[in-house]
Amino acid sequence: MAYTTKKVPTTPFDGQKPGTSGLRKAVKVFQQPNYTENFVQSILNVLGDKLAGSTLVVGGDGRFFGKDAVKIIINMCAANRVGKLFVGQNGILSTPAASCLIRKHQTAGGIILTASHNPGGPDADFGIKFNTSNGGPAPDAVTNQIYSLTTKISEYLITDSPVAVDLSKIGSNTFTVDGGQQFTVEVIDSVSDYLLLMKDIFDFESIKKLLSGSSGKPFKLLLNAMHGVTGPYVKRIFVEELGAGDDCCVNTTPLEDFGGHHPDPNLTYAADLVKAMAQGNHQLGAAFDGDGDRNMILGVKAFFVTPSDSLAVLAANLECIPYFKKTGVRGYARSMPTAAAVDRVAKETGKEFFEVPTGWKYFGNLMDAGRLSLCGEESFGTGSDHIREKDGVWAVLAWLSVLAHTGLGVEQLLKQHWARFGRNFFTRYDYEGCESDPCNKMMAELEAKAIEPSFVGTPLTAASSGKVYTVAKGDNFEYTDPIDNSVAKGQGIRVLFSDGSRVIYRLSGTGSAGATVRLYIDSYESDSSKHSLDAEEMLGPLVEIALQLSRLEHFTGRSKPTVIT
Ligand code: VG1
Ligand code: CO
């Protein structure tokens, strides 16, 4: 088939600024004529000289409008002289699988269609994210450039008629554009390359043995794909390859609206996993988000592993994963609001440690420079330098490897870890769907308080218990990337206390409208007699102080958070 290209005049849309991870808006916003096209053209233009003849990866989490967006991207790439696209079958690729493909095929980057943990459907959210040639989310410098292009765009290029590719059929399709240029769309199996990578990283035989119970202990696994993209990955890897039995996974059919739920693996939105695990019949439970980069880990009777602890426990046990035996363990890192549990593992093992702003894009440079092996975020993100995205399925395989190697259960493992390193109690309160203006005012007021020199040394008292915390430091977190010296400012207000506890305030950068306030509380306890106490109770006084200090109820009108994670 042959196509000719046309230039379509267009005018800029306001607000096409990518947030923490891509551009996320309501589906209806993306459906406006030229809206998606403008953003895609701006991504392609960022490639500059490298665009002609380039190869890109395209796919997404299967949410509503995903297939339409894939088609638009194919037609625009053909017209923009892209040489080849790798597209996941039916437009499906998990975010980690897309990162894996970009790296494996050494492409110029990839376009990922997802709004991750945001709900999907005609009245919910869509998102477009650009990943660079290292397989990771575009860094700030690139997203700023994309944004700047969106404010000036006057035309985009597209084929005169839709490129005829059957996205359900695996295979290579080549077309001629404008009478000469060859354009290839290779529709690939969404799982195969990712599966090969996992087989290379982990010892599948030992995991198989654990799951079959042949190591002497019966072991049952329960995975909840939450109708997101991980369904096909989970079935192929855990059922077909690892023999875990069909009943090891639920909600494995990707749905355009995720069954009407938030595809967000936490105790609130993955309540059915918690309920099933509470019955005590499974040794490990996990849930994933819409695009498969997040994970929540539960043990027997729904014993909850905070993502910050999950990272620390894996860090302390990496030697049982063949990949790390090969590469050696370089440094560890976490995002700033993540509880400081992994810091202690880094200290004890003498590894480099980094604290970066929220968002996986900040880990990429460190990994590329060979200084970072394992990292995570409190928002249920865990991953390593095998790719440049966080990776939900990888995290479950990593946990199974540790359980197989140590012979311990999840809860036992955590308790031993706390006994050795101490425990970081952690909680996050989210206030979703607030009005933006008052939240901005609250942050400004907080910043003014935090940076006031006299703030240091101030005793703050929780009225109900009389417990006093003394301020050791306050700031708005700023990060200088040690590799390229780029600076990220205004990454969250931090109040650090003299006992090592921390209170952090941020506004979310992944919402599609209004503002979401995130309040993070991290408190360290070395006394092992207190390690089994209830986290909510332990953190109560700090929560109270955090709410008083920010006058959060005054500004948001909310007396309770929408979600606690
Ligand atoms: C949230 C999380 C952050 C995560 C980001 C993308 O960002 O807090 O840790 O990296 O989502 O995750 P924010 O700006 O809303 O706090 V995903 O799985 O939505 O790509
Ligand atoms: Co995600």
Short mmCIF file of C-alpha atoms in Angstrom, two decimals, residues 157-469:
data_model
loop_
_atom_site.label_atom_id
_atom_site.label_comp_id
_atom_site.label_asym_id
_atom_site.label_seq_id
_atom_site.Cartn_x
_atom_site.Cartn_y
_atom_site.Cartn_z
CA LEU A 157 1.79 15.83 9.38
CA ILE A 158 -0.45 12.83 8.79
CA THR A 159 -1.17 10.38 5.97
CA ASP A 160 -4.03 11.28 3.65
CA SER A 161 -5.81 8.06 4.60
CA PRO A 162 -5.39 5.72 7.60
CA VAL A 163 -2.49 3.26 7.27
CA ALA A 164 -4.07 -0.17 6.82
CA VAL A 165 -2.61 -2.30 9.61
CA ASP A 166 -4.45 -5.06 11.40
CA LEU A 167 -3.23 -4.55 14.96
CA SER A 168 -4.60 -7.91 16.03
CA LYS A 169 -2.24 -9.78 13.68
CA ILE A 170 1.36 -10.35 14.65
CA GLY A 171 3.68 -9.61 11.73
CA SER A 172 5.51 -7.00 9.74
CA ASN A 173 3.72 -4.60 7.36
CA THR A 174 5.66 -2.31 5.03
CA PHE A 175 4.22 0.67 3.18
CA THR A 176 5.46 3.28 0.75
CA VAL A 177 4.98 6.91 1.68
CA ASP A 178 5.08 9.80 -0.80
CA GLY A 179 6.29 7.53 -3.57
CA GLY A 180 9.57 6.41 -2.02
CA GLN A 181 9.99 6.33 1.74
CA GLN A 182 9.48 2.90 3.32
CA PHE A 183 7.49 2.70 6.53
CA THR A 184 7.19 -0.53 8.54
CA VAL A 185 4.77 -1.39 11.29
CA GLU A 186 5.78 -4.55 13.12
CA VAL A 187 2.98 -5.86 15.30
CA ILE A 188 4.60 -7.89 18.07
CA ASP A 189 3.45 -10.21 20.81
CA SER A 190 3.01 -8.00 23.87
CA VAL A 191 4.60 -10.44 26.32
CA SER A 192 7.38 -12.46 24.58
CA ASP A 193 10.35 -10.09 24.85
CA TYR A 194 9.47 -9.17 28.41
CA LEU A 195 9.18 -12.85 29.35
CA LEU A 196 12.66 -13.53 27.91
CA LEU A 197 14.07 -10.70 29.99
CA MET A 198 12.46 -12.05 33.17
CA LYS A 199 13.87 -15.52 32.45
CA ASP A 200 17.28 -13.98 32.12
CA ILE A 201 17.00 -12.12 35.43
CA PHE A 202 15.44 -14.75 37.70
CA ASP A 203 15.93 -18.41 38.46
CA PHE A 204 12.58 -19.67 37.16
CA GLU A 205 13.35 -23.22 38.36
CA SER A 206 13.63 -22.22 42.00
CA ILE A 207 10.44 -20.12 41.79
CA LYS A 208 8.69 -23.05 40.13
CA LYS A 209 9.79 -25.31 42.93
CA LEU A 210 8.49 -22.88 45.54
CA LEU A 211 5.12 -22.52 43.79
CA SER A 212 4.70 -26.28 43.33
CA GLY A 213 5.21 -26.90 47.03
CA SER A 214 7.95 -29.41 46.22
CA SER A 215 10.33 -27.61 48.53
CA GLY A 216 8.26 -29.04 51.38
CA LYS A 217 6.01 -26.09 52.10
CA PRO A 218 2.66 -25.62 50.39
CA PHE A 219 2.64 -22.29 48.58
CA LYS A 220 -0.30 -20.47 47.06
CA LEU A 221 -0.06 -17.25 45.13
CA LEU A 222 -2.83 -14.75 44.43
CA LEU A 223 -2.36 -12.01 41.83
CA ASN A 224 -4.93 -9.36 41.01
CA ALA A 225 -4.39 -7.66 37.64
CA MET A 226 -7.27 -5.24 38.34
CA HIS A 227 -8.37 -5.53 34.68
CA GLY A 228 -5.26 -3.62 33.69
CA VAL A 229 -2.55 -4.50 31.22
CA THR A 230 -0.77 -7.10 33.38
CA GLY A 231 -3.42 -9.81 32.79
CA PRO A 232 -1.72 -11.37 29.75
CA TYR A 233 1.72 -11.03 31.37
CA VAL A 234 0.62 -12.68 34.58
CA LYS A 235 -1.07 -15.59 32.78
CA ARG A 236 1.92 -16.27 30.54
CA ILE A 237 4.55 -15.96 33.24
CA PHE A 238 2.92 -17.35 36.37
CA VAL A 239 0.45 -19.86 34.93
CA GLU A 240 2.14 -21.09 31.74
CA GLU A 241 5.81 -20.73 32.64
CA LEU A 242 5.84 -21.16 36.40
CA GLY A 243 2.93 -23.59 36.68
CA ALA A 244 1.09 -21.67 39.40
CA GLY A 245 -2.38 -22.89 38.36
CA ASP A 246 -5.19 -20.89 36.77
CA ASP A 247 -6.57 -19.84 40.12
CA CYS A 248 -3.40 -17.89 41.00
CA CYS A 249 -4.66 -14.82 39.17
CA VAL A 250 -7.88 -12.85 38.88
CA ASN A 251 -9.18 -9.91 36.83
CA THR A 252 -6.77 -10.81 34.04
CA THR A 253 -8.86 -9.51 31.14
CA PRO A 254 -7.73 -5.98 30.29
CA LEU A 255 -10.83 -3.77 30.16
CA GLU A 256 -11.08 -0.29 28.66
CA ASP A 257 -12.57 1.02 31.90
CA PHE A 258 -10.81 -1.38 34.32
CA GLY A 259 -14.26 -2.62 35.31
CA GLY A 260 -15.16 0.86 36.54
CA HIS A 261 -12.51 0.81 39.30
CA HIS A 262 -9.33 2.72 40.07
CA PRO A 263 -6.58 0.41 38.77
CA ASP A 264 -4.43 1.41 41.71
CA PRO A 265 -2.89 -1.29 43.93
CA ASN A 266 -3.33 -0.04 47.47
CA LEU A 267 -5.35 -1.19 50.49
CA THR A 268 -8.36 0.89 49.44
CA TYR A 269 -8.63 0.29 45.70
CA ALA A 270 -7.41 -3.33 45.80
CA ALA A 271 -9.77 -4.16 48.65
CA ASP A 272 -10.86 -7.44 47.05
CA LEU A 273 -7.29 -8.74 47.12
CA VAL A 274 -7.02 -7.76 50.77
CA LYS A 275 -10.28 -9.57 51.50
CA ALA A 276 -9.22 -12.73 49.69
CA MET A 277 -5.79 -12.72 51.33
CA ALA A 278 -7.37 -12.18 54.75
CA GLN A 279 -8.78 -15.72 54.58
CA GLY A 280 -5.27 -16.99 55.10
CA ASN A 281 -5.09 -19.47 52.22
CA HIS A 282 -2.34 -17.72 50.26
CA GLN A 283 1.29 -17.11 51.12
CA LEU A 284 1.81 -14.15 48.78
CA GLY A 285 -0.67 -11.75 47.23
CA ALA A 286 -0.03 -8.92 44.80
CA ALA A 287 -1.91 -6.37 42.74
CA PHE A 288 -0.78 -4.15 39.88
CA ASP A 289 -1.89 -0.84 38.42
CA GLY A 290 -3.37 -0.11 34.99
CA ASP A 291 -0.06 -0.01 33.11
CA GLY A 292 1.73 -2.66 35.17
CA ASP A 293 4.51 -0.63 36.73
CA ARG A 294 3.15 -0.60 40.30
CA ASN A 295 2.79 -3.46 42.75
CA MET A 296 1.37 -4.07 46.19
CA ILE A 297 2.72 -7.03 48.20
CA LEU A 298 0.71 -8.82 50.89
CA GLY A 299 1.62 -11.82 53.02
CA VAL A 300 -0.53 -14.46 54.73
CA LYS A 301 -3.74 -13.01 56.21
CA ALA A 302 -3.21 -9.82 54.19
CA PHE A 303 -0.08 -8.81 56.08
CA PHE A 304 0.72 -5.49 54.37
CA VAL A 305 4.22 -4.67 53.18
CA THR A 306 4.67 -0.93 52.72
CA PRO A 307 6.35 -0.14 49.41
CA SER A 308 9.17 1.52 51.35
CA ASP A 309 9.75 -1.71 53.30
CA SER A 310 9.41 -3.79 50.15
CA LEU A 311 12.29 -1.85 48.64
CA ALA A 312 14.42 -2.23 51.77
CA VAL A 313 13.79 -5.97 52.10
CA LEU A 314 14.68 -6.58 48.47
CA ALA A 315 17.78 -4.43 48.88
CA ALA A 316 18.89 -6.58 51.79
CA ASN A 317 18.36 -9.81 49.83
CA LEU A 318 19.42 -9.08 46.26
CA GLU A 319 22.09 -11.76 46.24
CA CYS A 320 19.50 -14.46 45.65
CA ILE A 321 18.59 -13.05 42.21
CA PRO A 322 20.93 -14.26 39.43
CA TYR A 323 20.83 -10.89 37.60
CA PHE A 324 22.45 -9.09 40.54
CA LYS A 325 25.01 -11.84 40.93
CA LYS A 326 26.05 -11.08 37.37
CA THR A 327 25.97 -7.28 37.49
CA GLY A 328 26.91 -6.84 41.13
CA VAL A 329 24.89 -4.48 43.30
CA ARG A 330 25.65 -0.84 42.62
CA GLY A 331 23.77 1.82 44.57
CA TYR A 332 20.25 2.11 45.96
CA ALA A 333 17.81 5.00 45.64
CA ARG A 334 14.36 6.12 46.66
CA SER A 335 12.16 9.10 45.93
CA MET A 336 12.22 11.82 48.59
CA PRO A 337 8.83 11.10 50.22
CA THR A 338 9.53 7.34 50.40
CA ALA A 339 10.26 6.16 53.95
CA ALA A 340 13.96 5.98 54.72
CA ALA A 341 14.12 2.20 55.30
CA VAL A 342 16.41 1.48 52.34
CA ASP A 343 18.85 4.16 53.55
CA ARG A 344 19.79 1.90 56.44
CA VAL A 345 20.41 -1.08 54.17
CA ALA A 346 22.64 1.08 51.97
CA LYS A 347 24.57 2.26 55.00
CA GLU A 348 25.09 -1.21 56.40
CA THR A 349 26.13 -2.70 53.07
CA GLY A 350 28.34 0.28 52.21
CA LYS A 351 26.54 1.03 48.94
CA GLU A 352 25.94 4.42 47.36
CA PHE A 353 22.54 5.88 48.14
CA PHE A 354 20.50 8.56 46.37
CA GLU A 355 17.35 10.50 47.29
CA VAL A 356 15.63 11.87 44.19
CA PRO A 357 12.39 13.79 43.53
CA THR A 358 9.11 11.98 42.94
CA GLY A 359 8.90 10.31 39.52
CA TRP A 360 10.81 7.45 37.93
CA LYS A 361 12.48 9.75 35.41
CA TYR A 362 14.91 10.88 38.11
CA PHE A 363 16.43 7.39 38.49
CA GLY A 364 17.39 7.00 34.81
CA ASN A 365 20.64 8.96 34.71
CA LEU A 366 21.99 7.16 37.78
CA MET A 367 21.21 3.79 36.22
CA ASP A 368 22.71 4.77 32.87
CA ALA A 369 25.87 5.82 34.70
CA GLY A 370 26.10 2.42 36.41
CA ARG A 371 25.60 3.80 39.90
CA LEU A 372 22.14 2.47 40.72
CA SER A 373 20.81 -1.11 40.83
CA LEU A 374 17.60 -0.98 42.84
CA CYS A 375 15.17 1.80 43.63
CA GLY A 376 11.61 2.50 44.61
CA GLU A 377 8.88 4.91 45.54
CA GLU A 378 6.33 4.87 48.33
CA SER A 379 3.62 4.94 45.65
CA PHE A 380 3.93 1.17 45.12
CA GLY A 381 6.81 1.42 42.68
CA THR A 382 9.79 -0.95 42.78
CA GLY A 383 12.33 -1.68 40.09
CA SER A 384 15.91 -2.12 39.02
CA ASP A 385 18.28 -1.20 36.24
CA HIS A 386 17.06 -4.15 34.09
CA ILE A 387 14.85 -1.49 32.43
CA ARG A 388 14.18 2.20 33.07
CA GLU A 389 10.65 1.98 34.49
CA LYS A 390 9.30 0.58 37.70
CA ASP A 391 8.09 -2.95 37.19
CA GLY A 392 5.19 -4.66 38.99
CA VAL A 393 5.61 -8.21 37.69
CA TRP A 394 9.37 -8.03 38.25
CA ALA A 395 8.71 -7.06 41.88
CA VAL A 396 6.58 -10.18 42.46
CA LEU A 397 9.25 -12.39 40.87
CA ALA A 398 11.83 -10.69 43.08
CA TRP A 399 9.75 -11.36 46.19
CA LEU A 400 9.21 -14.98 45.20
CA SER A 401 12.96 -15.35 44.68
CA VAL A 402 13.62 -14.05 48.17
CA LEU A 403 10.96 -16.29 49.72
CA ALA A 404 12.34 -19.32 47.84
CA HIS A 405 15.88 -18.51 48.89
CA THR A 406 15.26 -17.74 52.57
CA GLY A 407 12.47 -20.24 53.17
CA LEU A 408 10.72 -17.54 55.20
CA GLY A 409 7.18 -16.18 54.96
CA VAL A 410 6.48 -12.53 54.14
CA GLU A 411 5.69 -11.48 57.71
CA GLN A 412 8.63 -13.39 59.18
CA LEU A 413 10.95 -11.78 56.67
CA LEU A 414 9.69 -8.31 57.55
CA LYS A 415 10.01 -8.90 61.27
CA GLN A 416 13.57 -10.13 60.90
CA HIS A 417 14.34 -7.11 58.75
CA TRP A 418 12.95 -4.70 61.36
CA ALA A 419 14.83 -6.46 64.14
CA ARG A 420 18.05 -5.93 62.20
CA PHE A 421 17.54 -2.45 60.77
CA GLY A 422 14.74 -0.90 62.83
CA ARG A 423 11.33 -0.04 61.43
CA ASN A 424 10.15 3.00 59.51
CA PHE A 425 6.47 3.55 60.13
CA PHE A 426 4.96 5.28 57.13
CA THR A 427 1.65 6.57 55.89
CA ARG A 428 0.40 8.78 53.08
CA TYR A 429 -2.82 10.79 53.15
CA ASP A 430 -4.25 11.86 49.79
CA TYR A 431 -6.82 14.64 49.44
CA GLU A 432 -8.06 14.18 45.88
CA GLY A 433 -10.05 16.56 43.72
CA CYS A 434 -9.40 19.74 45.71
CA GLU A 435 -9.58 23.24 44.25
CA SER A 436 -6.18 24.33 42.94
CA ASP A 437 -5.99 27.92 44.21
CA PRO A 438 -6.37 27.28 47.95
CA CYS A 439 -3.94 24.34 47.69
CA ASN A 440 -1.34 26.56 46.05
CA LYS A 441 -1.87 29.09 48.82
CA MET A 442 -1.42 26.37 51.44
CA MET A 443 1.85 25.27 49.85
CA ALA A 444 3.09 28.85 49.67
CA GLU A 445 2.28 29.44 53.32
CA LEU A 446 3.99 26.18 54.28
CA GLU A 447 7.07 27.02 52.29
CA ALA A 448 7.32 30.41 53.97
CA LYS A 449 7.10 28.71 57.38
CA ALA A 450 9.56 25.97 56.47
CA ILE A 451 12.33 28.21 55.20
CA GLU A 452 12.02 30.78 58.02
CA PRO A 453 15.32 30.39 59.96
CA SER A 454 13.56 30.54 63.33
CA PHE A 455 11.54 27.44 62.38
CA VAL A 456 14.53 25.26 63.28
CA GLY A 457 14.29 24.26 66.92
CA THR A 458 10.55 24.96 67.19
CA PRO A 459 8.76 22.36 69.34
CA LEU A 460 5.50 21.19 67.75
CA THR A 461 2.99 19.50 70.02
CA ALA A 462 0.23 17.07 69.17
CA ALA A 463 -2.65 18.43 71.24
CA SER A 464 -4.40 15.12 71.93
CA SER A 465 -1.37 13.22 73.26
CA GLY A 466 0.98 16.01 74.27
CA LYS A 467 3.74 14.37 72.23
CA VAL A 468 6.36 16.92 71.16
CA TYR A 469 8.51 16.87 68.02
#
